[in-house]
mmCIF file of C-alpha atoms and ligand atoms in Angstrom:
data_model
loop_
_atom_site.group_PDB
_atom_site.id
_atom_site.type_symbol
_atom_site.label_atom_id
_atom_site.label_comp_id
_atom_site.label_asym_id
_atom_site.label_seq_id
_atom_site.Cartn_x
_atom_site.Cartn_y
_atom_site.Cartn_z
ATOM 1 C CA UNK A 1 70.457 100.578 72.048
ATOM 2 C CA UNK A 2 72.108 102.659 74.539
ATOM 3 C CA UNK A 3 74.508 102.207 77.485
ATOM 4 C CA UNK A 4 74.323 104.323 80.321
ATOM 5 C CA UNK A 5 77.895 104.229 82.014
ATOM 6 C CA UNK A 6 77.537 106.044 85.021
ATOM 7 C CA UNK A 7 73.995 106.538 87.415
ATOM 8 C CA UNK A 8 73.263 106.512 90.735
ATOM 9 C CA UNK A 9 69.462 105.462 90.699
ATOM 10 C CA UNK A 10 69.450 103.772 93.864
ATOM 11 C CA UNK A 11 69.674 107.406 95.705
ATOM 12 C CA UNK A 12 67.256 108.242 97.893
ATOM 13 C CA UNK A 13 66.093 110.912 95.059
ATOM 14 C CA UNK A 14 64.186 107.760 93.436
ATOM 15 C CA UNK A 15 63.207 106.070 96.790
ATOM 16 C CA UNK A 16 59.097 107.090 95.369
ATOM 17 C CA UNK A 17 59.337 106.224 91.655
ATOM 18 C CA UNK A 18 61.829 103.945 91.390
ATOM 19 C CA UNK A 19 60.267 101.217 89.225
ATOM 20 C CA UNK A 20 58.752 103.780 86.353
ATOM 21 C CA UNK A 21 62.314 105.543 86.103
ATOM 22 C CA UNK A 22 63.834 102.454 85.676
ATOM 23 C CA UNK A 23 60.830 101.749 82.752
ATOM 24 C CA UNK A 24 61.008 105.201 80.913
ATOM 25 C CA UNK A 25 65.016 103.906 81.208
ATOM 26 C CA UNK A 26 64.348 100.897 79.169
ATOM 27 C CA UNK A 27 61.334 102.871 76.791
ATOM 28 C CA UNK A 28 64.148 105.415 75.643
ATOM 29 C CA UNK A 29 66.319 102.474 74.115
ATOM 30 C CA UNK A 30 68.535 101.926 77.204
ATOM 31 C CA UNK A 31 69.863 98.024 77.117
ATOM 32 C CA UNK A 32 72.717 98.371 79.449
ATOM 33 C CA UNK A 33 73.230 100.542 83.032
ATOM 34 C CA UNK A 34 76.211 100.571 85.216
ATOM 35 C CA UNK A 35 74.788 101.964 88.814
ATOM 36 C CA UNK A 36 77.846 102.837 90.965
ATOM 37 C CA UNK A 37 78.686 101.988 94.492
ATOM 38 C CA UNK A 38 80.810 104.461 95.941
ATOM 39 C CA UNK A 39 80.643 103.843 99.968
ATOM 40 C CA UNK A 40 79.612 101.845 102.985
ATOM 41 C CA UNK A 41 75.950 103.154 102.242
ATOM 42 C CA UNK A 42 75.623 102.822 98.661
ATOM 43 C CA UNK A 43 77.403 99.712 97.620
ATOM 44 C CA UNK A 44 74.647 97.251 99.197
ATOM 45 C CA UNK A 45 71.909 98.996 97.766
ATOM 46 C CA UNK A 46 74.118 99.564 93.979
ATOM 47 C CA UNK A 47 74.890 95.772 93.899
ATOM 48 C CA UNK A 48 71.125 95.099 95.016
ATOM 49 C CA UNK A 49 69.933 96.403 91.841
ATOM 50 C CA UNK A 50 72.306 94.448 89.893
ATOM 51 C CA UNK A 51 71.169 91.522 91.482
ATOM 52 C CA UNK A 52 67.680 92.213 90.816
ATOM 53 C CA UNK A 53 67.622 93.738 87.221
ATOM 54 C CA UNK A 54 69.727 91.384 84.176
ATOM 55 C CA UNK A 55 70.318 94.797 82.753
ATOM 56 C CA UNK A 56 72.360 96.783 85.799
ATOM 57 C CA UNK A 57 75.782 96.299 86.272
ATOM 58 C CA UNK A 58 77.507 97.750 89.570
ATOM 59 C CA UNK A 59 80.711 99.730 90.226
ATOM 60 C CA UNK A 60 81.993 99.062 94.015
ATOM 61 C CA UNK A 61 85.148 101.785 95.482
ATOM 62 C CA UNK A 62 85.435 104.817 97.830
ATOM 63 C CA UNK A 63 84.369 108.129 96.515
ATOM 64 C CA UNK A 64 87.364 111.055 97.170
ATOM 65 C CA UNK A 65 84.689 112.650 99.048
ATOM 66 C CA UNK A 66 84.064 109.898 101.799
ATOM 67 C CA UNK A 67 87.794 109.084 101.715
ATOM 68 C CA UNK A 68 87.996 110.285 105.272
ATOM 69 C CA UNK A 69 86.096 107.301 106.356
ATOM 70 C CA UNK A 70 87.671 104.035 104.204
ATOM 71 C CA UNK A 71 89.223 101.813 106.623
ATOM 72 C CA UNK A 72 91.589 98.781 105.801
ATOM 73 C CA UNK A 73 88.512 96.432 106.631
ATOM 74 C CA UNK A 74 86.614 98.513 103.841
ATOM 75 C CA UNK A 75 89.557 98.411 101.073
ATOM 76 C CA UNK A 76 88.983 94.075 102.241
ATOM 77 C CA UNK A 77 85.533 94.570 101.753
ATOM 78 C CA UNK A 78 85.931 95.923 97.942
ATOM 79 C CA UNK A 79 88.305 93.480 97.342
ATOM 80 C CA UNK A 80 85.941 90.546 98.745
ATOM 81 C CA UNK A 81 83.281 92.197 96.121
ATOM 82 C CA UNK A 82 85.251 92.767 93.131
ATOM 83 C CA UNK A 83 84.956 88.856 92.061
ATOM 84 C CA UNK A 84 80.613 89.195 92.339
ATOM 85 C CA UNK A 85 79.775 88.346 88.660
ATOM 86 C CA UNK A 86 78.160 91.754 88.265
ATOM 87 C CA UNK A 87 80.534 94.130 89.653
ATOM 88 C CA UNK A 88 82.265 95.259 86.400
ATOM 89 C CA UNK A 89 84.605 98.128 87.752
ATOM 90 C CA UNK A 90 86.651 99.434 90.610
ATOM 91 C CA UNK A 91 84.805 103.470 91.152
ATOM 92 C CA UNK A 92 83.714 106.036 91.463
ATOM 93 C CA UNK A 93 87.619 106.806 92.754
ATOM 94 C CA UNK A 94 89.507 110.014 92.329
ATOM 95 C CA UNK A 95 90.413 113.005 93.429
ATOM 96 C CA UNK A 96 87.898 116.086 94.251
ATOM 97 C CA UNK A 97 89.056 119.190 95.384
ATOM 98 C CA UNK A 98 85.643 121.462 95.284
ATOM 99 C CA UNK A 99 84.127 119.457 98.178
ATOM 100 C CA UNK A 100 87.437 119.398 100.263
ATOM 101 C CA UNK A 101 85.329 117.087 102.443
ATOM 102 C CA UNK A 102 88.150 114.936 103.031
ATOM 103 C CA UNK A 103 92.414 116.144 103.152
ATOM 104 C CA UNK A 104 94.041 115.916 100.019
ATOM 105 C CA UNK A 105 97.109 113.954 101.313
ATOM 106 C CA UNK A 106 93.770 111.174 102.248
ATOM 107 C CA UNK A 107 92.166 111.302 98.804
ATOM 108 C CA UNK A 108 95.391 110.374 97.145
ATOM 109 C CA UNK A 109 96.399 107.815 99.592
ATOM 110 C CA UNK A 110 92.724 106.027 99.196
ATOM 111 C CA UNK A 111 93.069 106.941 95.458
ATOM 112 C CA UNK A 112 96.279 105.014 95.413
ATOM 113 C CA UNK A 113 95.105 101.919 97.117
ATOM 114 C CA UNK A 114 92.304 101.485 94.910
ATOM 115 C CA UNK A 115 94.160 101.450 91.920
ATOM 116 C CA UNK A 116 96.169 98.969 93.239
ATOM 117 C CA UNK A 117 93.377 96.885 94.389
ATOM 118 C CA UNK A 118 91.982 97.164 90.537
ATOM 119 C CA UNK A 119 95.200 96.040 89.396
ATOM 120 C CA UNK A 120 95.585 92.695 91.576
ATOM 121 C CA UNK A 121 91.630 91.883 90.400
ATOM 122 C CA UNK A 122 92.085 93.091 86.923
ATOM 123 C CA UNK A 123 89.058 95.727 86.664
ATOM 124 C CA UNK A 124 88.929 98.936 85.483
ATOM 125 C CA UNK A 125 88.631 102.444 87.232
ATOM 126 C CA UNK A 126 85.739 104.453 86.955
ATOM 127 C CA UNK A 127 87.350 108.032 87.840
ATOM 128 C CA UNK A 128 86.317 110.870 89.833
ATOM 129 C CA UNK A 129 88.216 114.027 89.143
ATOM 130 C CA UNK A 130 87.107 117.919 90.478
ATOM 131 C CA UNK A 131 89.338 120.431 90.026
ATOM 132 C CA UNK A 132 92.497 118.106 90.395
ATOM 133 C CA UNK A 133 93.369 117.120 86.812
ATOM 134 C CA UNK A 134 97.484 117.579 87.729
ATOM 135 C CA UNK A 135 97.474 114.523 90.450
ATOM 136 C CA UNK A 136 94.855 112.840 88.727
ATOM 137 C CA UNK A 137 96.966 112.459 86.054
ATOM 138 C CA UNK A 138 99.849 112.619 87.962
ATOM 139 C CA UNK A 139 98.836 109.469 90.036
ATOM 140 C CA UNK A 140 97.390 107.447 87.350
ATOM 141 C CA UNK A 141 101.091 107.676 85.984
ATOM 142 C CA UNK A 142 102.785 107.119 89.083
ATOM 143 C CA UNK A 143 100.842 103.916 89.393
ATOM 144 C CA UNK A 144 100.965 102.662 86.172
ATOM 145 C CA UNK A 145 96.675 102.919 86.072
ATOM 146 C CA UNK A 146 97.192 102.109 81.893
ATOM 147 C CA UNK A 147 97.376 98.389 82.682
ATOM 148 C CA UNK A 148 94.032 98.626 83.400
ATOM 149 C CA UNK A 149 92.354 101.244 81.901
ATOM 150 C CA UNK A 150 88.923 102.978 82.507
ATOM 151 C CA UNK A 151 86.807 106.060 82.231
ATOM 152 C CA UNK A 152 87.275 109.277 83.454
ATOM 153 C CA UNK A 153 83.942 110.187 84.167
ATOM 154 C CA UNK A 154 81.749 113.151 83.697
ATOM 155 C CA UNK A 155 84.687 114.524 81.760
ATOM 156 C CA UNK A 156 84.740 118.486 81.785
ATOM 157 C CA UNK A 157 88.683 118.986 80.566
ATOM 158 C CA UNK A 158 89.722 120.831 77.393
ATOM 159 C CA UNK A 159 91.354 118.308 74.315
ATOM 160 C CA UNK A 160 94.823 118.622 75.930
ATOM 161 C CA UNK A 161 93.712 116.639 78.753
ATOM 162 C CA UNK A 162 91.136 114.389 76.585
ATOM 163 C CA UNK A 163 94.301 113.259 74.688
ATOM 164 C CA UNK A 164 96.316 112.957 78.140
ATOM 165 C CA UNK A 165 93.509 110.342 79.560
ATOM 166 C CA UNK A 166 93.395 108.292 75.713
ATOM 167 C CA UNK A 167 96.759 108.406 76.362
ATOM 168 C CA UNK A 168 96.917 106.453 79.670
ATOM 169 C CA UNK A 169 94.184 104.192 78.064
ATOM 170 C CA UNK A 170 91.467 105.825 80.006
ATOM 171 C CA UNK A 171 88.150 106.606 77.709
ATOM 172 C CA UNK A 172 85.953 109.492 77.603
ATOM 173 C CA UNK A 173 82.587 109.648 79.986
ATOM 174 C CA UNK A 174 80.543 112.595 78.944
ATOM 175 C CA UNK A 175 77.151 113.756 80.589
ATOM 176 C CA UNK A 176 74.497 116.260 80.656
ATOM 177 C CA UNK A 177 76.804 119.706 80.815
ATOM 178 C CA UNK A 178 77.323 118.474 76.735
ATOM 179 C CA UNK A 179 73.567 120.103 76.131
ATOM 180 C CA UNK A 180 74.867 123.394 77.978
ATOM 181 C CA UNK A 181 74.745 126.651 75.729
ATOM 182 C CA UNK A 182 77.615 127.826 77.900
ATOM 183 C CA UNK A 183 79.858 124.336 77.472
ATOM 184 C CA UNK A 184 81.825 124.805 73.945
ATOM 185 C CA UNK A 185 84.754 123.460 75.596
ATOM 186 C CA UNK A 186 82.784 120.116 76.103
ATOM 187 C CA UNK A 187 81.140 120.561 72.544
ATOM 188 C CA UNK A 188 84.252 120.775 71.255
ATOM 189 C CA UNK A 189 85.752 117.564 72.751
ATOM 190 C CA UNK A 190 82.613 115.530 72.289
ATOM 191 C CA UNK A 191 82.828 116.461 68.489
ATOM 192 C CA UNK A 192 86.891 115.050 68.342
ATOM 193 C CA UNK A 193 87.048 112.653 71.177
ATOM 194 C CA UNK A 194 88.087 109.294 69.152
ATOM 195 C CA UNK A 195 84.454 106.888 68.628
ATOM 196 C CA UNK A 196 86.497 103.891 70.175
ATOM 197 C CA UNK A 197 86.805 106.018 73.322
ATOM 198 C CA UNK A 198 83.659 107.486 74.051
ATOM 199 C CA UNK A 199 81.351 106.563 76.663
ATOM 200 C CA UNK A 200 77.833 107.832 77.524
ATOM 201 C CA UNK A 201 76.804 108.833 81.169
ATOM 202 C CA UNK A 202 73.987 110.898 82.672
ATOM 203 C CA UNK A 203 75.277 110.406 86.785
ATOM 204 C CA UNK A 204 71.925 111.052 87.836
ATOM 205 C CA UNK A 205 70.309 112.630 89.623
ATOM 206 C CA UNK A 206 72.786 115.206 89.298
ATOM 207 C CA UNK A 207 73.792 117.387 86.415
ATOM 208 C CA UNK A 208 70.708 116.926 84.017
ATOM 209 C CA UNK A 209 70.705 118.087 80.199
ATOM 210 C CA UNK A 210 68.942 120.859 78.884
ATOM 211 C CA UNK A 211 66.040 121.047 78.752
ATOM 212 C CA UNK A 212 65.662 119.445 82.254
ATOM 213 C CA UNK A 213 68.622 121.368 83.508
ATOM 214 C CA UNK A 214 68.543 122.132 87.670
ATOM 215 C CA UNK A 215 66.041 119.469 87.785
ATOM 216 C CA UNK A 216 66.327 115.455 88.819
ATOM 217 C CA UNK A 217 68.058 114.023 86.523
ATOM 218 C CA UNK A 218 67.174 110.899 85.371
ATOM 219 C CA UNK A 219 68.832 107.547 82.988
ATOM 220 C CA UNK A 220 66.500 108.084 80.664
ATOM 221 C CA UNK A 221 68.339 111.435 79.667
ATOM 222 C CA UNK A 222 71.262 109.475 78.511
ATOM 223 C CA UNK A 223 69.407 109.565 75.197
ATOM 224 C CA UNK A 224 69.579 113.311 75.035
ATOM 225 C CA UNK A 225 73.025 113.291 75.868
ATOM 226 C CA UNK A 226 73.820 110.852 73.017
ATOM 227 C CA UNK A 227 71.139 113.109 70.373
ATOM 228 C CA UNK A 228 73.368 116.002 71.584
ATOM 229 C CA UNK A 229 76.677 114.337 70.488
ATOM 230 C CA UNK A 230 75.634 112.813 67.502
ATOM 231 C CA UNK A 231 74.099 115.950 66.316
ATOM 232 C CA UNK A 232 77.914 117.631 67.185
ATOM 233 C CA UNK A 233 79.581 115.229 65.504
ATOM 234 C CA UNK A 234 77.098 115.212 62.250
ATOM 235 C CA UNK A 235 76.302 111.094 62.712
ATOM 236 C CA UNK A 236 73.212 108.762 62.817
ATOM 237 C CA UNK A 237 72.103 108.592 66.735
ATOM 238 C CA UNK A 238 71.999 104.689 65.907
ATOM 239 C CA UNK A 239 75.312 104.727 64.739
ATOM 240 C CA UNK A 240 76.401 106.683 67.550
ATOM 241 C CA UNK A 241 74.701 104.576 70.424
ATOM 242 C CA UNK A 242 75.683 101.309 68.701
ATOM 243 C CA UNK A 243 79.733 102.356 69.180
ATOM 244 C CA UNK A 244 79.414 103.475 72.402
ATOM 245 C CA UNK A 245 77.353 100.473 73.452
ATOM 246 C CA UNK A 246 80.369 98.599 71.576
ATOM 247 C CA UNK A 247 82.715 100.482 73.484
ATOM 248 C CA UNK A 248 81.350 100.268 77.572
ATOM 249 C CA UNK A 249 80.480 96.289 76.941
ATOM 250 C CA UNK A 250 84.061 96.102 75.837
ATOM 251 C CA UNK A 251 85.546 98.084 78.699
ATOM 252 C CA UNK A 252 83.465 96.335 81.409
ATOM 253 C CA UNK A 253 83.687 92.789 80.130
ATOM 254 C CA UNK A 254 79.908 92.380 79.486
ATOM 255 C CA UNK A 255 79.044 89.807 76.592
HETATM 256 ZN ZN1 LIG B 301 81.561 111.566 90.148
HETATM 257 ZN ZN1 LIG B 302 78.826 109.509 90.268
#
């Protein structure tokens, strides 16, 4: 039983096989997926799939990308969906400096507003962070994020920062890059990263595991991801997936 924390299957990369991704999802032990909503374009369609599947759960907030475009009427908007009964978090939201798309002085001022808007609804933050890990942190400080609580997701920092983030009650969201030859860093924090904080994540269709690596990546992965760390970490794969199960249900409020 398996809990995939972090997918985007309602991208137009599964627009033609929708339905049998979602069914090899469910075939490779997958109970539980959290689909995020991270703009005008793909909230309707994340919170769509929540509506039709018992299974999905959806994220709704502004990606640090597209923070260029979030108007006040949009930060209403998230605020008018945060009560739906299946929107479980407040993301992606963050910081990304690789892109650049949109001015840093916007990304944190879109970043702060959204942790403030998860604080007055009481959900937690599903964080984006690219190259930016000193205001990530930085800001999550500043504005007290630990009341909350969340995931920093796709996490690709060394153990320093994993203990900063268990720190500030944020848990650990690891991916694909975990399978990479050339990712002992990752190994390495995937093999110490406290049980009670680790979270499983595939955030397809990008960044799929060995042996699928450069390809589509899919939910279904999530498996190989968790075979990965529980072979790192010398454990049962049930043992494994039954924590981290444990651990998103617990985080997102899902009984
Ligand atoms: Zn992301
Ligand atoms: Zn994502």
């Amino acid at each position: 039983m398996l809990f995939e924390t972090h997918t985007h299957l309602n991208a137009e990369q599964f627009d033609e096989d929708r339905e049998e991704v979602i069914k090899r999802t469910t075939d490779a032990g997958v109970s539980y997926i959290l689909n995020i909503g991270y703009n005008r374009e793909t909230i309707p369609s994340s919170i769509q799939l929540a509506e039709t599947y018992p299974f999905f759960y959806t994220s709704v907030g502004w990606h640090p990308q597209d923070a260029i475009s979030c108007t006040e009427e949009d930060l209403v908007w998230l605020r008018t969906l945060a009560s739906h009964a299946k929107v479980v978090a407040i993301g992606e939201i963050g910081l990304d400096y690789y892109w650049d798309t949109s001015p840093k002085g916007i990304q944190h001022d879109i970043f702060r507003k959204q942790i403030r808007l998860a604080k007055e609804v009481n959900l937690p933050i599903i964080i984006h962070n690219r190259d930016a890990d000193e205001d990530v942190i930085r800001i999550l400080k500043e504005e007290n994020a630990e009341e909350i609580g969340g995931v920093m997701h796709c996490f690709s920092g060394d153990i320093v920062l994993m203990e900063q983030c268990i720190s500030l009650n944020f848990s650990i969201g690891i991916g694909g890059p975990v399978t990479f030859k050339n990712r002992p860093v990752l190994k390495e924090v995937a093999k110490v990263v406290p049980l009670d904080r680790l979270l499983l994540e595939t955030d397809s269709p990008y960044l799929a595991p060995h042996p699928f690596r450069g390809k589509r990546n899919e939910s279904s992965y999530v498996r190989l991801v968790a075979e990965e760390i529980a072979r790192l970490r010398e454990m049962p794969l049930e043992e494994l997936a039954h924590i981290t199960t444990q651990n998103a249900k617990k985080l997102f409020e899902i009984k």
